[in-house]
Amino acid sequence: GPEEKRSRLEAEALQEALTLSTEAYEDEQRKNSVNSFDELVAALKEFQVPDFWTKLVTDKQVLFLNFAPRDAPVVRYSVTVSSDLSLKAFFGDLQLDKVGLLIFPMCVSDIREQEKALEAVHGFAKNSPNDQQRLEIVLKKTVAILEELSSENFPHEWQMEIVNFLMQQVHMLLSKSPNYPTDLLVFSSLVFTISPHAYRFIRSTSKLKLPHPDTIRRVCASYNVNPCTEQGTLFLSYAKRLAAAMNNHEKTVTLIMDEIHLQPYLDYKGGTVVGMATNTTIAAKTAYVFMIQSLLSASKDVVHILPVAQIDAKQLHEFLRQLINELEKTGLRIIAVVSDNNSINGKAMSFFSQPPKVNTVYQHPSDQSRSLFFILDTVHVLKCVRNNWLNQRNSSKCMFFPDINAAGDQPHVLTASFNALVELHERERNELVRLAPTLCLKALKPSSLERQNVKLVLKIFNILTVAALRSTKAATLQHAKSTAEFINNIVMWWSIVNVKTPNKGRRLRDKLQEPITVVSCPQMDFLNKVVKWLDYWKSLKHDAGHLTNETHNALRHTSLALVQVSRYCIQELGFKYVLLGKFQSDCLEDRFGRYRQLCGAQYHISIRQIYESEHKLRLQNVLELPEFDDISLCARTDVVNAAVEQFDVEVTAVDVEKKEHMLLAITYVAGYCAHAALKKLMCPFCKENLVVDNRSLEIEAEELIAGVTRGELKFPQAVVVNAVLTMNIVLEKLSSEMYALKFYSCEKQKDLLVSLTTPLVEYNEDLDVCENGHLPHVVMGYVLSAAANTLLNNLCKRENNMLAEAKAAKRKLKTLQA
């Protein structure tokens, strides 16, 4: 019927359509099919390339390139098809792994696959720069560039460190859960232990990708270096690890012990109660801290902290013996114990001999064939000598001592007057430049706390003080010469015993400050002379004007012990040199200062705070960083123009006459100013204009320089002395009542001082353009700059002294009124 016919015709039409469609598909497949590189090249002749791409055909490759719109052609994107029909996509020189749904590299078997790849890369290029995939590709390209850069040879190591650091930061941007590199983790831990607040601030700025503080705490907790845990089974665990990491030559050490006062306080934290003394059931009042210091390296560290409430000499001796024996088992070689002059320390050491007696050397507790020396801290002895002199009750606070340089068995007895120093300071207390610049009110009249400051002691026992007392200007002072002799004896002794570096003597041009290399040398001879000097002094049996028995014995004991230990190190241990500055407790006192600073600059701290502070310091020592050079960044500041018009300052002949008595000190300062200017200029021709070489005639104004020079101090020309003298007068007038308010309110007092002084100094006749082209005003500018620094610094010191005197007078008046 009709319906059957219609169905049959539709089926035939459908079959014909399917046949045509199949033939068309097969024809299209044959047309676009690519089976070889030659077929690909032939097919590309009819391929319409979009304007985005530039086609380039070679014998082995087909390149589709997109160039960045720049003057120099730079390929931004590229798609390549090699001879094996492998298709790759690139962003710059970075190969892309995936673009959209396409995975690269891919094999081209159809020309349309290449068209899809080109469209995908084109679409990727048109996407927003904030696209995550594009960002990841750019970061990978950055890493590739930095890796290539890190393989280059940089002239400085710090440049390589910066490149590696940048590469680490970019790597962590690519990672969702970053794995921190070891050196970055170490660096972060060090910064965090030094200042947690600063570390948190750095992280909060988002300038760097750094580990979270909790991560650092977990890392630091893995290092079991907390001294709190070493009171029991882990005794000396840190010292054992320390000794294992030391080189053999570093293991010859001294054991330094000292006590630090504590705030009696019990503390519960982290499951532990801390604060009890180890030898009693009451809270600890002091802590004995034991430190080892290598004699042949800079290595030094605290090995144990012993909190006690009260301890006797026998208990201290037993612990000291145990400590030495355990340290010897770690491989360390302890040759000396260093402590202050506290009587309990001497009694504890005396038990190393039978019967107990305080000696300079004992048999070693761990090896009877070896020696163990007992040395009193030279810094403590020096402070005791100053305190003994200061505490003299006789007239003028005099010390009566034998002449150390006199020949014969009965040397003359000389007198050292402390009041001579006070009078010398009083004469020039209001001067900006002085004969004895180190003398100050705090050094001459220290408080109880200031007596502990060795820097103030060295302001008295100073070579400049000796030179000032020996000068003609101080000749009218009673006992000036003999006082200079006494101070000089102590200065020479201190110069010998305070050598901590091998090159100190060479740097300071002082043979006494060179290391001891042979048994017979000037340093050893002088120490032996000091021992004989002290023996004769004691035989005089003066009722007053002498050292106390404790200080006298300590000075003799230390001098003799240093001679013996030097001989032992050179002859028995084979040392090439001995640094006597290693036999003192400065490093341990510095440790105490760091404890207090880490605890918020408190003086009385608890044992918990000491443990935590030492834990931080140990972590900084345990965590190792790659070495890198320091980078000094010099910021150039704009010079503020001084308001010169506000000041009408003149220098008259009368002003110069008033400063004639200070010409010695002014000439000395002028020599330094010439030296500072020559360091800037580095010019031999300018040197002839500023200083005098090979001074053969003695001039009174240069007496102070001649008294302290060792060959390198500068004798200034008259033009330099005149410049310093003029600036001194100008500054005196600026700080007077007339101008003081305006002067101190200025922003840049140095610039103002130089600006006012420059036109008053007549230097054009003495200075001319040198052969290197240095102009006179440039040379004089360097001289005046150094002079301004010195004079303004001295001005501040003078004002501070006056404030201290006023405060002391007010306190005294208040006491009298009460």
CSV table of C-alpha atoms in Angstrom, one decimal, residues 94-349:
chain,number,residue,atom,x,y,z
A,94,LEU,CA,59.0,27.6,29.4
A,95,GLN,CA,57.2,24.5,28.0
A,96,LEU,CA,53.5,24.3,28.8
A,97,ASP,CA,52.1,21.0,30.2
A,98,LYS,CA,48.4,21.8,29.9
A,99,VAL,CA,46.3,24.6,28.2
A,100,GLY,CA,42.6,24.2,28.8
A,101,LEU,CA,41.7,20.6,28.2
A,102,LEU,CA,44.7,19.9,25.9
A,103,ILE,CA,47.7,18.0,27.3
A,104,PHE,CA,51.1,18.7,25.9
A,105,PRO,CA,53.1,17.4,24.2
A,106,MET,CA,50.7,15.7,21.8
A,107,CYS,CA,51.1,13.7,18.5
A,108,VAL,CA,49.6,15.3,15.4
A,109,SER,CA,47.7,12.8,13.2
A,110,ASP,CA,45.2,15.4,11.9
A,111,ILE,CA,45.7,18.9,10.8
A,112,ARG,CA,42.7,20.0,12.8
A,113,GLU,CA,44.5,18.9,16.0
A,114,GLN,CA,47.1,21.5,15.3
A,115,GLU,CA,44.4,24.1,14.7
A,116,LYS,CA,42.8,23.3,18.1
A,117,ALA,CA,46.3,23.7,19.7
A,118,LEU,CA,46.8,27.1,18.1
A,119,GLU,CA,43.4,28.3,19.2
A,120,ALA,CA,43.9,27.0,22.7
A,121,VAL,CA,47.2,28.9,23.1
A,122,HIS,CA,45.8,32.0,21.5
A,123,GLY,CA,42.8,31.9,23.9
A,124,PHE,CA,45.2,31.4,26.9
A,125,ALA,CA,47.2,34.5,25.8
A,126,LYS,CA,44.0,36.6,25.7
A,127,ASN,CA,42.9,35.6,29.2
A,128,SER,CA,43.2,38.0,32.1
A,129,PRO,CA,46.6,38.3,33.8
A,130,ASN,CA,45.0,37.2,37.0
A,131,ASP,CA,44.2,33.8,35.6
A,132,GLN,CA,45.5,31.2,38.1
A,133,GLN,CA,47.0,29.0,35.3
A,134,ARG,CA,48.8,31.9,33.7
A,135,LEU,CA,50.2,33.0,37.1
A,136,GLU,CA,51.5,29.5,37.7
A,137,ILE,CA,53.2,29.4,34.4
A,138,VAL,CA,54.8,32.8,35.0
A,139,LEU,CA,56.1,31.6,38.4
A,140,LYS,CA,57.6,28.5,36.9
A,141,LYS,CA,59.3,30.6,34.3
A,142,THR,CA,60.7,32.8,37.1
A,143,VAL,CA,62.0,29.7,38.9
A,144,ALA,CA,63.7,28.5,35.7
A,145,ILE,CA,65.4,31.8,35.2
A,146,LEU,CA,66.6,31.9,38.9
A,147,GLU,CA,67.9,28.3,38.6
A,148,GLU,CA,69.9,29.3,35.5
A,149,LEU,CA,71.1,32.4,37.4
A,150,SER,CA,72.2,30.4,40.4
A,151,SER,CA,74.6,28.4,38.3
A,152,GLU,CA,76.5,31.5,37.3
A,153,ASN,CA,79.7,32.5,39.1
A,154,PHE,CA,79.1,35.7,41.1
A,155,PRO,CA,81.9,37.8,42.3
A,156,HIS,CA,80.5,37.8,45.9
A,157,GLU,CA,78.9,35.0,47.9
A,158,TRP,CA,76.1,37.3,49.2
A,159,GLN,CA,74.9,37.8,45.6
A,160,MET,CA,74.4,34.0,45.3
A,161,GLU,CA,72.6,33.9,48.6
A,162,ILE,CA,70.1,36.5,47.4
A,163,VAL,CA,69.4,34.5,44.3
A,164,ASN,CA,68.9,31.3,46.2
A,165,PHE,CA,66.6,33.1,48.7
A,166,LEU,CA,64.4,34.5,45.9
A,167,MET,CA,64.2,31.1,44.3
A,168,GLN,CA,63.1,29.6,47.6
A,169,GLN,CA,60.4,32.2,48.0
A,170,VAL,CA,59.0,31.7,44.4
A,171,HIS,CA,59.1,27.9,44.9
A,172,MET,CA,56.9,28.3,48.0
A,173,LEU,CA,54.4,30.4,46.0
A,174,LEU,CA,54.0,27.4,43.7
A,175,SER,CA,53.3,25.0,46.6
A,176,LYS,CA,50.0,24.9,48.4
A,177,SER,CA,51.7,23.4,51.5
A,178,PRO,CA,55.2,24.7,51.4
A,179,ASN,CA,58.2,22.6,52.5
A,180,TYR,CA,60.6,25.1,53.9
A,181,PRO,CA,64.3,24.7,52.9
A,182,THR,CA,66.7,23.9,55.7
A,183,ASP,CA,68.7,27.1,55.5
A,184,LEU,CA,65.5,29.2,55.5
A,185,LEU,CA,64.2,27.3,58.5
A,186,VAL,CA,67.5,27.8,60.4
A,187,PHE,CA,67.5,31.5,59.5
A,188,SER,CA,63.9,31.9,60.7
A,189,SER,CA,64.7,30.1,63.9
A,190,LEU,CA,67.6,32.3,64.7
A,191,VAL,CA,65.6,35.5,64.1
A,192,PHE,CA,62.8,34.2,66.2
A,193,THR,CA,65.1,33.3,69.1
A,194,ILE,CA,66.8,36.7,69.0
A,195,SER,CA,63.5,38.7,68.9
A,196,PRO,CA,60.1,37.0,68.6
A,197,HIS,CA,58.4,40.4,68.3
A,198,ALA,CA,60.6,41.4,65.4
A,199,TYR,CA,59.9,38.0,63.7
A,200,ARG,CA,56.2,38.4,64.0
A,201,PHE,CA,56.4,41.9,62.6
A,202,ILE,CA,58.3,40.6,59.6
A,203,ARG,CA,55.7,38.0,58.9
A,204,SER,CA,52.9,40.4,59.4
A,205,THR,CA,54.2,42.6,56.6
A,206,SER,CA,53.8,39.8,54.1
A,207,LYS,CA,57.1,40.8,52.5
A,208,LEU,CA,58.5,37.3,53.0
A,209,LYS,CA,57.1,33.8,53.2
A,210,LEU,CA,58.4,32.5,56.6
A,211,PRO,CA,57.4,29.6,58.8
A,212,HIS,CA,54.8,30.1,61.5
A,213,PRO,CA,56.2,30.6,65.1
A,214,ASP,CA,54.6,27.2,66.1
A,215,THR,CA,56.7,25.5,63.4
A,216,ILE,CA,59.8,27.1,64.8
A,217,ARG,CA,59.0,26.1,68.3
A,218,ARG,CA,58.6,22.5,67.2
A,219,VAL,CA,62.0,22.7,65.5
A,220,CYS,CA,63.7,24.3,68.5
A,221,ALA,CA,62.1,21.7,70.8
A,222,SER,CA,63.8,19.0,68.9
A,223,TYR,CA,67.2,20.4,70.1
A,224,ASN,CA,67.4,19.3,73.8
A,225,VAL,CA,69.7,22.2,74.9
A,226,ASN,CA,67.7,23.6,77.8
A,227,PRO,CA,70.0,23.8,80.9
A,228,CYS,CA,66.9,23.2,83.1
A,229,THR,CA,67.0,19.5,82.0
A,230,GLU,CA,70.7,19.1,82.9
A,231,GLN,CA,70.3,19.0,86.6
A,232,GLY,CA,69.6,15.3,86.6
A,233,THR,CA,70.3,12.4,84.2
A,234,LEU,CA,71.2,14.6,81.3
A,235,PHE,CA,74.1,16.2,83.2
A,236,LEU,CA,76.4,18.0,80.7
A,237,SER,CA,74.5,16.7,77.7
A,238,TYR,CA,75.0,20.0,75.9
A,239,ALA,CA,78.7,20.0,76.7
A,240,LYS,CA,79.1,16.5,75.2
A,241,ARG,CA,77.5,17.6,72.0
A,242,LEU,CA,79.6,20.7,72.0
A,243,ALA,CA,82.9,18.8,72.5
A,244,ALA,CA,82.0,16.3,69.7
A,245,ALA,CA,81.7,19.2,67.2
A,246,MET,CA,84.9,20.9,68.2
A,247,ASN,CA,88.3,20.5,66.4
A,248,ASN,CA,91.1,18.9,68.3
A,249,HIS,CA,93.0,22.2,68.8
A,250,GLU,CA,89.9,23.8,70.3
A,251,LYS,CA,89.5,21.3,73.1
A,252,THR,CA,92.2,22.8,75.3
A,253,VAL,CA,90.0,25.1,77.5
A,254,THR,CA,89.8,27.0,80.7
A,255,LEU,CA,86.9,26.5,83.1
A,256,ILE,CA,85.5,29.9,84.3
A,257,MET,CA,83.1,30.1,87.2
A,258,ASP,CA,81.2,33.0,88.7
A,259,GLU,CA,77.9,33.5,90.6
A,260,ILE,CA,75.0,35.6,89.6
A,261,HIS,CA,72.4,36.8,92.2
A,262,LEU,CA,68.9,35.7,91.7
A,263,GLN,CA,65.4,36.8,92.6
A,264,PRO,CA,64.2,33.9,94.9
A,265,TYR,CA,61.2,32.8,93.0
A,266,LEU,CA,59.5,29.5,92.3
A,267,ASP,CA,57.9,29.1,88.9
A,268,TYR,CA,55.6,26.5,87.4
A,269,LYS,CA,55.6,26.2,83.7
A,270,GLY,CA,55.4,23.3,81.1
A,271,GLY,CA,54.8,20.8,83.8
A,272,THR,CA,58.0,21.7,85.9
A,273,VAL,CA,58.6,23.7,89.0
A,274,VAL,CA,61.8,25.7,88.9
A,275,GLY,CA,63.4,27.9,91.5
A,276,MET,CA,64.6,25.5,94.2
A,277,ALA,CA,68.3,25.3,95.1
A,278,THR,CA,69.9,22.0,94.1
A,279,ASN,CA,71.5,21.5,97.6
A,280,THR,CA,68.6,22.6,99.9
A,281,THR,CA,64.9,22.7,100.0
A,282,ILE,CA,64.6,26.5,99.8
A,283,ALA,CA,64.5,28.8,96.9
A,284,ALA,CA,67.8,29.5,95.2
A,285,LYS,CA,69.4,32.9,95.9
A,286,THR,CA,72.4,32.6,93.6
A,287,ALA,CA,73.5,30.5,90.7
A,288,TYR,CA,77.0,29.3,90.0
A,289,VAL,CA,77.5,29.5,86.2
A,290,PHE,CA,80.4,27.4,84.6
A,291,MET,CA,81.7,28.3,81.2
A,292,ILE,CA,84.5,26.8,79.1
A,293,GLN,CA,86.6,29.0,76.9
A,294,SER,CA,89.0,27.6,74.2
A,295,LEU,CA,92.6,28.9,74.4
A,296,LEU,CA,93.2,28.6,70.7
A,297,SER,CA,89.9,29.6,69.2
A,298,ALA,CA,86.9,31.9,69.8
A,299,SER,CA,84.8,29.0,71.1
A,300,LYS,CA,83.2,29.6,74.5
A,301,ASP,CA,79.9,28.4,76.0
A,302,VAL,CA,78.2,27.8,79.3
A,303,VAL,CA,78.2,24.1,80.2
A,304,HIS,CA,76.3,24.1,83.5
A,305,ILE,CA,74.2,26.3,85.8
A,306,LEU,CA,74.0,25.4,89.5
A,307,PRO,CA,71.3,27.2,91.5
A,308,VAL,CA,72.1,27.3,95.2
A,309,ALA,CA,70.8,29.1,98.3
A,310,GLN,CA,73.9,28.6,100.4
A,311,ILE,CA,77.0,26.5,99.6
A,312,ASP,CA,80.2,25.9,101.5
A,313,ALA,CA,83.7,25.4,100.1
A,314,LYS,CA,83.7,21.7,100.5
A,315,GLN,CA,80.4,21.3,98.6
A,316,LEU,CA,81.6,23.6,95.9
A,317,HIS,CA,84.9,21.6,95.7
A,318,GLU,CA,83.1,18.3,95.3
A,319,PHE,CA,80.9,19.6,92.5
A,320,LEU,CA,83.9,21.3,90.8
A,321,ARG,CA,85.8,18.0,90.9
A,322,GLN,CA,82.8,16.1,89.5
A,323,LEU,CA,82.4,18.7,86.7
A,324,ILE,CA,86.0,18.7,85.7
A,325,ASN,CA,86.1,14.9,85.6
A,326,GLU,CA,82.9,14.7,83.5
A,327,LEU,CA,84.1,17.4,81.1
A,328,GLU,CA,87.4,15.5,80.7
A,329,LYS,CA,85.5,12.4,79.7
A,330,THR,CA,83.9,14.3,76.8
A,331,GLY,CA,87.4,14.9,75.3
A,332,LEU,CA,88.0,18.4,76.6
A,333,ARG,CA,91.3,19.3,78.3
A,334,ILE,CA,90.9,21.7,81.2
A,335,ILE,CA,94.1,23.3,82.2
A,336,ALA,CA,92.9,26.1,84.4
A,337,VAL,CA,90.1,27.2,86.6
A,338,VAL,CA,89.4,31.0,86.6
A,339,SER,CA,87.3,32.7,89.2
A,340,ASP,CA,87.1,36.0,91.1
A,341,ASN,CA,88.8,36.7,94.4
A,342,ASN,CA,85.8,35.5,96.5
A,343,SER,CA,87.2,33.5,99.5
A,344,ILE,CA,85.0,30.5,98.9
A,345,ASN,CA,86.5,29.9,95.5
A,346,GLY,CA,90.0,29.8,96.9
A,347,LYS,CA,88.9,27.5,99.7
A,348,ALA,CA,87.2,25.2,97.3
A,349,MET,CA,90.3,25.0,95.1
